Amino acid sequence: MKAETKGDAENTNRSADTDYNPYDHREETNKRVSNFGSCANMVKSAIGTGIFTLPNAFAAVGMYTGIGGIFTLGICLTITLHMLVKTHYKMCTIEKKSFLTYEQLCQSVLATGALKDTKISRCLVLLVNVTLFASYIGISSVYVVFISGIIQEIVDPGKSVGQGSYALMLFPFLFLVNLMRNLNDITPLSIMGNLFVILSCGIGFIYAVKDGFGDTWLSIQPDMKVYPRFIGAIFFSLCSPGLILEIERNMKKPWDYEKPCGILDVGMIFVMIFYLIVSGAVYAKWGQDSKPNFIRNHPELDAATLAAFIMQVLSIYFTYGLMCYLPVLIIHEKYVINSIERSTHKRRTELLWFFLLRLGVTVITCGLGAAVPRLEIFTGLVGAICLGVLGAVIPVILYMVVNAGEYGPYKWKLYASGVLLFIGIFCTLCATVVYSIDLINFLLYGK
């Protein structure tokens, strides 16, 4: 197997100047995930609440712009994620480490590259630390809002009890799924979650096409001021940058991840096509009336709609543990390990921290979900501020820094990276401003 891994690495021109292959130095364990399971984890990390909010996002830009936007931003994000994985591999070979977390990767690049010992370097590391933690806390909070909204729709259509109360009631169930220790344990739930998402989307798709499409959808939205709402939703739906490295870390065959037409490409292509088919058809049906969860556009709560709601709840519930995995890992590796090493009762201390971390993350996400029970605001804001920065901006900066002086003929890699960086920063800023205004209006005026 070692010969194969090194051969694959050489074919991708990654380790021409070193004999160190990070894949050969990873700990052998039966917890490794197969290619199929890794692809399922990747698809599930992207396909969640995002797919159900996209028809509402299409209402901000129109049908044709929405289709073009998914392709354009999807391709750009796929390229930046490739940059992230390539940078990770290169830094692992330089530092002779088998794996670096997203945070460690940023610290390594900025500590040894062209930005070494500069204020920009320190600011970027702090930005990554804060944004990485906030992004997955935000995504998990979105899941709380999503599930609580569905439960309210089913058991309390008259809304006699606020949605925030249902978010708090979810706490014990979410804490239970948060107790899983590693990605290998979460993988079966991810596969089941993917199946439930596809089935519930299928029900919504059938409702959209069975009686013909509506006539309220727009080809192109003339009011460009609302376009940033679409950008935030796309970033939220397509990108889970922190988990990109964690999924590769746990693969049995990590060399199959980033190669052409590998797990990363296949997963992103599947997600984009799936989004286009479902969100395009649903928007064509409900048009400008598309709700943040398009299943809620169904005229009545019949058996099929109820089944779709239940599958949505189960799918997002299973994914909640996957999204909480990373913030728990960040705190554990950065702070908890040192505390455990200093303790005289290591096993007891480790178990205590295991429960405290998962308890804390669950409390925070349920609290945020109860405080801001507006799905479209939460998804857009998390997508714009957190996932836009982590998925579209930071990977390009890291790639440019670590490849300084190696930009190819006529420095084409530098110019291409510059274009991607400009697109990422521009989209992130525009979406952040629009959704921040929405959040302020909600907190001040409740609308």
Short mmCIF file of C-alpha atoms in Angstrom, two decimals:
data_model
loop_
_atom_site.label_atom_id
_atom_site.label_comp_id
_atom_site.label_asym_id
_atom_site.label_seq_id
_atom_site.Cartn_x
_atom_site.Cartn_y
_atom_site.Cartn_z
CA MET A 1 0.00 0.00 0.00
CA LYS A 2 2.89 2.36 0.70
CA ALA A 3 4.15 2.04 -2.86
CA GLU A 4 0.69 2.89 -4.16
CA THR A 5 0.28 5.95 -1.97
CA LYS A 6 3.67 7.30 -2.95
CA GLY A 7 2.96 6.64 -6.59
CA ASP A 8 -0.30 8.55 -6.41
CA ALA A 9 1.40 11.40 -4.63
CA GLU A 10 4.10 11.56 -7.31
CA ASN A 11 1.47 11.54 -10.05
CA THR A 12 -0.01 14.69 -8.60
CA ASN A 13 3.45 16.31 -8.37
CA ARG A 14 3.15 16.87 -4.65
CA SER A 15 6.27 15.35 -3.24
CA ALA A 16 8.90 15.76 -5.93
CA ASP A 17 11.40 17.20 -3.47
CA THR A 18 10.87 14.99 -0.44
CA ASP A 19 10.61 11.32 0.47
CA TYR A 20 8.18 12.06 3.29
CA ASN A 21 4.64 10.97 2.51
CA PRO A 22 2.12 11.99 5.21
CA TYR A 23 -0.21 9.15 4.24
CA ASP A 24 2.42 6.55 5.17
CA HIS A 25 2.79 7.96 8.67
CA ARG A 26 -0.82 8.01 9.76
CA GLU A 27 -1.79 5.69 12.55
CA GLU A 28 -3.21 2.38 11.40
CA THR A 29 -6.66 1.89 12.86
CA ASN A 30 -9.87 0.05 12.06
CA LYS A 31 -11.71 3.36 12.41
CA ARG A 32 -10.68 4.44 8.88
CA VAL A 33 -13.54 5.34 6.52
CA SER A 34 -13.97 3.87 3.02
CA ASN A 35 -14.15 6.00 -0.13
CA PHE A 36 -17.91 5.53 -0.25
CA GLY A 37 -18.31 6.49 3.40
CA SER A 38 -16.01 9.50 2.95
CA CYS A 39 -18.02 10.65 -0.06
CA ALA A 40 -21.19 10.20 2.00
CA ASN A 41 -19.72 12.30 4.82
CA MET A 42 -18.73 15.01 2.38
CA VAL A 43 -22.09 15.09 0.62
CA LYS A 44 -23.91 15.07 3.95
CA SER A 45 -21.77 17.92 5.27
CA ALA A 46 -23.06 20.02 2.33
CA ILE A 47 -26.57 18.69 1.70
CA GLY A 48 -28.68 19.56 4.70
CA THR A 49 -30.86 22.53 5.44
CA GLY A 50 -29.20 24.34 2.53
CA ILE A 51 -31.06 22.42 -0.16
CA PHE A 52 -34.42 23.29 1.40
CA THR A 53 -33.62 27.02 1.56
CA LEU A 54 -32.30 27.40 -2.01
CA PRO A 55 -35.68 27.93 -3.75
CA ASN A 56 -36.18 30.86 -1.36
CA ALA A 57 -32.69 32.07 -2.36
CA PHE A 58 -33.66 31.74 -6.06
CA ALA A 59 -36.40 34.28 -5.35
CA ALA A 60 -33.67 36.84 -4.69
CA VAL A 61 -32.01 36.44 -8.12
CA GLY A 62 -34.41 34.63 -10.47
CA MET A 63 -34.23 31.25 -12.21
CA TYR A 64 -31.48 31.83 -14.77
CA THR A 65 -29.26 33.80 -12.42
CA GLY A 66 -29.76 31.15 -9.74
CA ILE A 67 -28.71 28.31 -12.04
CA GLY A 68 -25.67 30.25 -13.24
CA GLY A 69 -24.83 31.26 -9.68
CA ILE A 70 -24.80 27.69 -8.39
CA PHE A 71 -22.48 26.60 -11.20
CA THR A 72 -20.16 29.60 -10.92
CA LEU A 73 -19.83 29.70 -7.13
CA GLY A 74 -19.78 25.89 -6.95
CA ILE A 75 -16.83 25.67 -9.36
CA CYS A 76 -15.00 28.47 -7.56
CA LEU A 77 -15.49 26.77 -4.19
CA THR A 78 -14.35 23.42 -5.59
CA ILE A 79 -11.14 25.05 -6.81
CA THR A 80 -10.48 26.78 -3.47
CA LEU A 81 -11.07 23.51 -1.60
CA HIS A 82 -8.53 21.82 -3.90
CA MET A 83 -6.15 24.64 -3.00
CA LEU A 84 -6.76 23.95 0.67
CA VAL A 85 -6.00 20.21 0.34
CA LYS A 86 -2.91 20.83 -1.83
CA THR A 87 -1.59 23.36 0.69
CA HIS A 88 -2.25 20.91 3.51
CA TYR A 89 -0.30 18.13 1.79
CA LYS A 90 2.63 20.41 1.01
CA MET A 91 2.88 21.71 4.57
CA CYS A 92 2.68 18.17 5.95
CA THR A 93 5.63 17.14 3.79
CA ILE A 94 7.61 20.24 4.78
CA GLU A 95 6.98 19.81 8.51
CA LYS A 96 7.02 16.00 8.34
CA LYS A 97 3.65 15.63 10.03
CA SER A 98 0.97 13.14 9.08
CA PHE A 99 -1.87 15.64 9.46
CA LEU A 100 -2.62 19.27 10.28
CA THR A 101 -5.99 20.62 11.35
CA TYR A 102 -7.34 23.67 9.53
CA GLU A 103 -6.12 25.88 12.36
CA GLN A 104 -2.68 24.22 12.52
CA LEU A 105 -2.36 24.51 8.74
CA CYS A 106 -2.96 28.25 8.88
CA GLN A 107 -0.47 28.66 11.71
CA SER A 108 2.19 26.61 9.88
CA VAL A 109 1.81 28.48 6.58
CA LEU A 110 1.78 31.92 8.17
CA ALA A 111 4.66 31.10 10.51
CA THR A 112 7.01 29.90 7.76
CA GLY A 113 5.89 31.73 4.62
CA ALA A 114 6.19 35.24 3.23
CA LEU A 115 4.01 36.66 6.02
CA LYS A 116 6.21 35.27 8.81
CA ASP A 117 6.23 37.35 12.02
CA THR A 118 3.93 40.03 10.63
CA LYS A 119 0.78 41.52 12.14
CA ILE A 120 -1.14 40.23 9.14
CA SER A 121 -0.07 36.69 10.02
CA ARG A 122 -1.22 36.98 13.64
CA CYS A 123 -4.53 38.58 12.60
CA LEU A 124 -5.20 35.84 10.06
CA VAL A 125 -4.54 33.09 12.61
CA LEU A 126 -6.93 34.75 15.08
CA LEU A 127 -9.51 35.20 12.32
CA VAL A 128 -9.31 31.51 11.42
CA ASN A 129 -9.61 30.38 15.05
CA VAL A 130 -12.68 32.50 15.72
CA THR A 131 -14.34 31.91 12.35
CA LEU A 132 -13.79 28.16 12.32
CA PHE A 133 -15.37 27.74 15.73
CA ALA A 134 -18.21 30.19 15.02
CA SER A 135 -19.04 28.63 11.65
CA TYR A 136 -19.86 25.18 12.95
CA ILE A 137 -21.58 26.55 16.03
CA GLY A 138 -23.64 28.63 13.61
CA ILE A 139 -24.41 25.70 11.32
CA SER A 140 -25.46 23.58 14.29
CA SER A 141 -27.69 26.42 15.49
CA VAL A 142 -29.29 26.55 12.04
CA TYR A 143 -30.09 22.86 12.41
CA VAL A 144 -31.76 23.57 15.75
CA VAL A 145 -33.89 26.29 14.12
CA PHE A 146 -34.74 23.98 11.24
CA ILE A 147 -35.86 21.07 13.40
CA SER A 148 -37.78 23.26 15.86
CA GLY A 149 -39.63 24.93 12.97
CA ILE A 150 -40.73 21.58 11.59
CA ILE A 151 -41.88 20.33 14.99
CA GLN A 152 -43.89 23.51 15.47
CA GLU A 153 -45.44 23.07 12.02
CA ILE A 154 -46.51 19.52 12.86
CA VAL A 155 -47.70 19.73 16.48
CA ASP A 156 -48.61 23.41 16.79
CA PRO A 157 -49.68 24.88 13.43
CA GLY A 158 -51.50 27.66 15.28
CA LYS A 159 -48.17 28.68 16.88
CA SER A 160 -49.55 28.95 20.39
CA VAL A 161 -46.02 28.20 21.66
CA GLY A 162 -43.05 30.12 20.27
CA GLN A 163 -40.56 28.30 18.06
CA GLY A 164 -37.77 29.17 20.50
CA SER A 165 -39.40 27.00 23.16
CA TYR A 166 -39.31 24.02 20.84
CA ALA A 167 -35.61 24.71 20.21
CA LEU A 168 -34.93 24.42 23.94
CA MET A 169 -36.98 21.21 24.18
CA LEU A 170 -34.63 19.59 21.66
CA PHE A 171 -31.65 19.83 24.02
CA PRO A 172 -31.60 16.27 25.48
CA PHE A 173 -32.01 14.65 22.06
CA LEU A 174 -29.26 16.75 20.48
CA PHE A 175 -26.94 16.12 23.41
CA LEU A 176 -27.45 12.39 22.92
CA VAL A 177 -26.30 12.41 19.27
CA ASN A 178 -23.40 14.67 20.26
CA LEU A 179 -21.88 11.94 22.40
CA MET A 180 -20.40 10.09 19.43
CA ARG A 181 -16.60 10.17 19.60
CA ASN A 182 -15.32 10.00 16.00
CA LEU A 183 -16.24 10.31 12.34
CA ASN A 184 -16.33 6.55 11.84
CA ASP A 185 -19.20 6.33 14.34
CA ILE A 186 -21.00 9.20 12.60
CA THR A 187 -20.59 7.76 9.07
CA PRO A 188 -23.59 5.35 9.21
CA LEU A 189 -25.77 8.24 10.35
CA SER A 190 -24.42 10.36 7.48
CA ILE A 191 -25.36 7.68 4.97
CA MET A 192 -28.85 7.39 6.46
CA GLY A 193 -29.09 11.19 6.57
CA ASN A 194 -28.23 11.40 2.87
CA LEU A 195 -30.97 8.92 2.09
CA PHE A 196 -33.55 10.85 4.13
CA VAL A 197 -32.58 14.15 2.47
CA ILE A 198 -32.93 12.64 -1.00
CA LEU A 199 -36.30 11.08 -0.15
CA SER A 200 -37.73 14.25 1.41
CA CYS A 201 -36.43 16.32 -1.52
CA GLY A 202 -38.02 13.76 -3.81
CA ILE A 203 -41.40 14.30 -2.18
CA GLY A 204 -41.05 18.07 -2.54
CA PHE A 205 -39.90 17.61 -6.14
CA ILE A 206 -42.95 15.47 -6.96
CA TYR A 207 -45.28 18.09 -5.43
CA ALA A 208 -43.54 20.73 -7.54
CA VAL A 209 -43.95 18.95 -10.89
CA LYS A 210 -47.13 16.86 -10.52
CA ASP A 211 -49.62 19.64 -11.34
CA GLY A 212 -47.39 21.76 -13.54
CA PHE A 213 -45.28 24.76 -12.65
CA GLY A 214 -46.54 28.11 -11.45
CA ASP A 215 -46.29 31.49 -13.11
CA THR A 216 -44.81 33.67 -10.35
CA TRP A 217 -41.14 32.79 -10.89
CA LEU A 218 -38.76 35.28 -12.46
CA SER A 219 -36.15 34.63 -15.14
CA ILE A 220 -33.85 37.33 -13.77
CA GLN A 221 -34.50 39.42 -10.66
CA PRO A 222 -34.25 43.11 -11.72
CA ASP A 223 -33.50 44.35 -8.19
CA MET A 224 -29.80 43.56 -7.74
CA LYS A 225 -29.76 44.86 -4.16
CA VAL A 226 -31.12 41.51 -2.95
CA TYR A 227 -28.58 39.39 -4.84
CA PRO A 228 -26.27 39.03 -1.80
CA ARG A 229 -29.01 36.96 -0.11
CA PHE A 230 -28.41 34.30 -2.73
CA ILE A 231 -24.64 34.38 -2.16
CA GLY A 232 -24.97 33.75 1.58
CA ALA A 233 -27.32 30.81 0.96
CA ILE A 234 -24.95 29.27 -1.61
CA PHE A 235 -21.94 29.55 0.68
CA PHE A 236 -23.94 27.90 3.44
CA SER A 237 -25.20 25.13 1.17
CA LEU A 238 -22.00 24.19 -0.66
CA CYS A 239 -19.14 24.62 1.76
CA SER A 240 -17.88 22.89 4.93
CA PRO A 241 -14.17 23.74 4.73
CA GLY A 242 -13.12 22.59 8.19
CA LEU A 243 -14.58 19.14 7.64
CA ILE A 244 -12.88 18.84 4.24
CA LEU A 245 -9.56 18.12 5.94
CA GLU A 246 -11.08 16.00 8.71
CA ILE A 247 -12.79 13.73 6.18
CA GLU A 248 -9.48 13.24 4.34
CA ARG A 249 -7.75 12.54 7.65
CA ASN A 250 -10.04 9.60 8.39
CA MET A 251 -9.93 7.95 4.94
CA LYS A 252 -8.54 4.50 4.25
CA LYS A 253 -7.27 5.78 0.90
CA PRO A 254 -6.63 9.50 1.35
CA TRP A 255 -4.73 9.67 -1.95
CA ASP A 256 -8.08 9.18 -3.72
CA TYR A 257 -9.49 12.34 -2.17
CA GLU A 258 -8.05 15.27 -4.10
CA LYS A 259 -6.97 13.60 -7.34
CA PRO A 260 -8.84 14.54 -10.57
CA CYS A 261 -12.34 13.06 -10.47
CA GLY A 262 -11.63 11.90 -6.92
CA ILE A 263 -13.85 12.02 -3.86
CA LEU A 264 -13.74 15.82 -3.59
CA ASP A 265 -14.75 16.40 -7.22
CA VAL A 266 -17.39 13.68 -7.27
CA GLY A 267 -18.96 14.95 -4.06
CA MET A 268 -19.10 18.59 -5.20
CA ILE A 269 -20.46 17.71 -8.66
CA PHE A 270 -23.16 15.53 -7.12
CA VAL A 271 -24.15 18.31 -4.72
CA MET A 272 -24.33 20.96 -7.46
CA ILE A 273 -26.42 18.82 -9.83
CA PHE A 274 -28.73 17.75 -7.03
CA TYR A 275 -29.21 21.36 -5.96
CA LEU A 276 -29.94 22.52 -9.51
CA ILE A 277 -32.57 19.89 -10.22
CA VAL A 278 -34.46 20.19 -6.94
CA SER A 279 -34.24 23.93 -6.26
CA GLY A 280 -34.95 24.84 -9.91
CA ALA A 281 -38.09 22.72 -10.06
CA VAL A 282 -39.38 23.87 -6.68
CA TYR A 283 -38.78 27.55 -7.49
CA ALA A 284 -40.57 27.09 -10.82
CA LYS A 285 -43.57 25.79 -8.85
CA TRP A 286 -43.81 28.26 -5.97
CA GLY A 287 -41.91 31.18 -7.43
CA GLN A 288 -41.54 34.26 -5.27
CA ASP A 289 -43.65 32.59 -2.56
CA SER A 290 -40.98 29.91 -1.90
CA LYS A 291 -40.43 29.55 1.86
CA PRO A 292 -37.09 28.97 3.64
CA ASN A 293 -38.12 25.31 3.91
CA PHE A 294 -39.87 24.49 0.64
CA ILE A 295 -41.75 21.53 2.12
CA ARG A 296 -43.73 24.15 4.07
CA ASN A 297 -45.12 25.40 0.74
CA HIS A 298 -47.26 22.28 0.49
CA PRO A 299 -50.92 23.33 0.75
CA GLU A 300 -51.82 20.80 3.43
CA LEU A 301 -50.21 18.47 5.96
CA ASP A 302 -51.07 15.20 4.22
CA ALA A 303 -49.32 11.86 4.72
CA ALA A 304 -46.59 12.51 2.13
CA THR A 305 -45.82 15.95 3.54
CA LEU A 306 -45.72 14.57 7.08
CA ALA A 307 -43.31 11.85 5.93
CA ALA A 308 -41.10 14.50 4.29
CA PHE A 309 -41.07 16.52 7.51
CA ILE A 310 -40.12 13.47 9.59
CA MET A 311 -37.31 12.55 7.20
CA GLN A 312 -36.07 16.14 7.28
CA VAL A 313 -35.94 16.06 11.07
CA LEU A 314 -34.09 12.73 11.12
CA SER A 315 -31.63 13.83 8.43
CA ILE A 316 -30.73 17.11 10.14
CA TYR A 317 -30.65 15.40 13.52
CA PHE A 318 -28.10 12.88 12.26
CA THR A 319 -26.03 15.67 10.69
CA TYR A 320 -26.01 17.72 13.90
CA GLY A 321 -23.38 15.43 15.41
CA LEU A 322 -21.18 15.78 12.30
CA MET A 323 -21.30 19.59 12.48
CA CYS A 324 -20.58 19.68 16.22
CA TYR A 325 -17.61 17.35 15.77
CA LEU A 326 -15.25 20.11 14.67
CA PRO A 327 -15.83 22.76 17.39
CA VAL A 328 -15.45 20.04 20.00
CA LEU A 329 -12.23 18.89 18.30
CA ILE A 330 -10.85 22.46 18.21
CA ILE A 331 -11.32 23.01 21.94
CA HIS A 332 -10.15 19.51 22.79
CA GLU A 333 -6.87 19.71 20.86
CA LYS A 334 -6.09 23.34 21.69
CA TYR A 335 -6.94 23.48 25.40
CA VAL A 336 -8.18 20.21 26.87
CA ILE A 337 -5.22 17.96 26.03
CA ASN A 338 -2.87 20.15 28.07
CA SER A 339 -5.27 20.07 31.01
CA ILE A 340 -5.49 16.29 30.83
CA GLU A 341 -1.71 15.90 30.71
CA ARG A 342 -1.35 17.96 33.89
CA SER A 343 -3.97 15.94 35.74
CA THR A 344 -3.09 13.05 38.02
CA HIS A 345 -6.39 11.35 37.18
CA LYS A 346 -6.12 11.41 33.39
CA ARG A 347 -8.84 8.93 32.59
CA ARG A 348 -11.39 10.55 34.87
CA THR A 349 -10.45 14.04 33.62
CA GLU A 350 -10.74 12.98 29.99
CA LEU A 351 -14.22 11.58 30.57
CA LEU A 352 -15.27 14.76 32.38
CA TRP A 353 -14.06 16.96 29.53
CA PHE A 354 -15.76 14.66 27.03
CA PHE A 355 -19.15 15.40 28.59
CA LEU A 356 -18.49 19.07 29.38
CA LEU A 357 -17.46 19.96 25.83
CA ARG A 358 -20.45 18.29 24.25
CA LEU A 359 -22.77 19.68 26.87
CA GLY A 360 -21.44 23.21 26.29
CA VAL A 361 -21.72 23.05 22.50
CA THR A 362 -25.27 21.70 22.73
CA VAL A 363 -26.31 24.43 25.20
CA ILE A 364 -24.87 27.18 22.99
CA THR A 365 -26.49 25.94 19.78
CA CYS A 366 -29.90 25.42 21.39
CA GLY A 367 -29.68 28.86 23.01
CA LEU A 368 -28.83 30.59 19.73
CA GLY A 369 -31.55 28.67 17.91
CA ALA A 370 -34.09 29.82 20.51
CA ALA A 371 -32.89 33.44 20.37
CA VAL A 372 -33.01 33.86 16.56
CA PRO A 373 -35.60 31.43 15.14
CA ARG A 374 -35.36 32.82 11.58
CA LEU A 375 -33.92 30.21 9.26
CA GLU A 376 -33.14 32.44 6.27
CA ILE A 377 -31.26 35.01 8.39
CA PHE A 378 -29.20 32.38 10.20
CA THR A 379 -28.25 30.43 7.07
CA GLY A 380 -27.28 33.53 5.12
CA LEU A 381 -25.28 35.12 7.92
CA VAL A 382 -23.37 31.93 8.79
CA GLY A 383 -22.75 31.25 5.11
CA ALA A 384 -21.51 34.77 4.41
CA ILE A 385 -19.37 35.51 7.45
CA CYS A 386 -18.04 32.10 8.36
CA LEU A 387 -18.12 29.73 5.43
CA GLY A 388 -17.34 32.45 2.91
CA VAL A 389 -14.17 33.37 4.79
CA LEU A 390 -13.10 29.77 5.49
CA GLY A 391 -14.02 28.33 2.11
CA ALA A 392 -13.46 31.12 -0.40
CA VAL A 393 -10.90 33.50 1.13
CA ILE A 394 -8.48 31.80 3.56
CA PRO A 395 -7.64 28.79 1.30
CA VAL A 396 -6.59 31.12 -1.52
CA ILE A 397 -4.41 33.22 0.79
CA LEU A 398 -2.71 30.10 2.18
CA TYR A 399 -2.11 28.74 -1.31
CA MET A 400 -0.58 32.01 -2.50
CA VAL A 401 1.70 32.23 0.53
CA VAL A 402 2.95 28.64 0.52
CA ASN A 403 3.60 28.70 -3.25
CA ALA A 404 5.38 32.06 -3.30
CA GLY A 405 7.88 32.07 -6.16
CA GLU A 406 6.32 28.95 -7.72
CA TYR A 407 3.45 30.47 -9.67
CA GLY A 408 4.27 28.86 -13.03
CA PRO A 409 4.88 30.45 -16.45
CA TYR A 410 3.94 34.14 -16.55
CA LYS A 411 2.82 33.76 -12.91
CA TRP A 412 -0.55 32.48 -14.09
CA LYS A 413 -1.25 30.77 -10.75
CA LEU A 414 -0.77 34.07 -8.95
CA TYR A 415 -3.17 35.94 -11.24
CA ALA A 416 -5.76 33.16 -11.14
CA SER A 417 -5.54 33.06 -7.35
CA GLY A 418 -5.90 36.84 -7.23
CA VAL A 419 -9.13 36.64 -9.25
CA LEU A 420 -10.52 33.96 -6.94
CA LEU A 421 -9.52 35.98 -3.88
CA PHE A 422 -11.27 39.09 -5.20
CA ILE A 423 -14.45 37.14 -5.95
CA GLY A 424 -14.40 35.54 -2.50
CA ILE A 425 -13.86 38.80 -0.60
CA PHE A 426 -16.42 40.73 -2.67
CA CYS A 427 -19.14 38.08 -2.28
CA THR A 428 -18.44 37.65 1.43
CA LEU A 429 -18.60 41.37 2.19
CA CYS A 430 -21.79 41.97 0.19
CA ALA A 431 -23.68 39.06 1.76
CA THR A 432 -22.44 39.90 5.27
CA VAL A 433 -23.69 43.49 5.07
CA VAL A 434 -27.15 42.51 3.81
CA TYR A 435 -27.72 39.74 6.35
CA SER A 436 -26.33 41.82 9.22
CA ILE A 437 -28.97 44.45 8.44
CA ASP A 438 -31.62 41.70 8.44
CA LEU A 439 -30.42 40.44 11.83
CA ILE A 440 -30.45 43.93 13.36
CA ASN A 441 -33.97 44.54 12.07
CA PHE A 442 -35.12 41.23 13.56
CA LEU A 443 -33.57 41.91 16.97
CA LEU A 444 -34.90 45.48 17.11
CA TYR A 445 -38.27 45.16 15.43
CA GLY A 446 -38.95 41.42 15.28
CA LYS A 447 -39.20 41.33 11.48
#
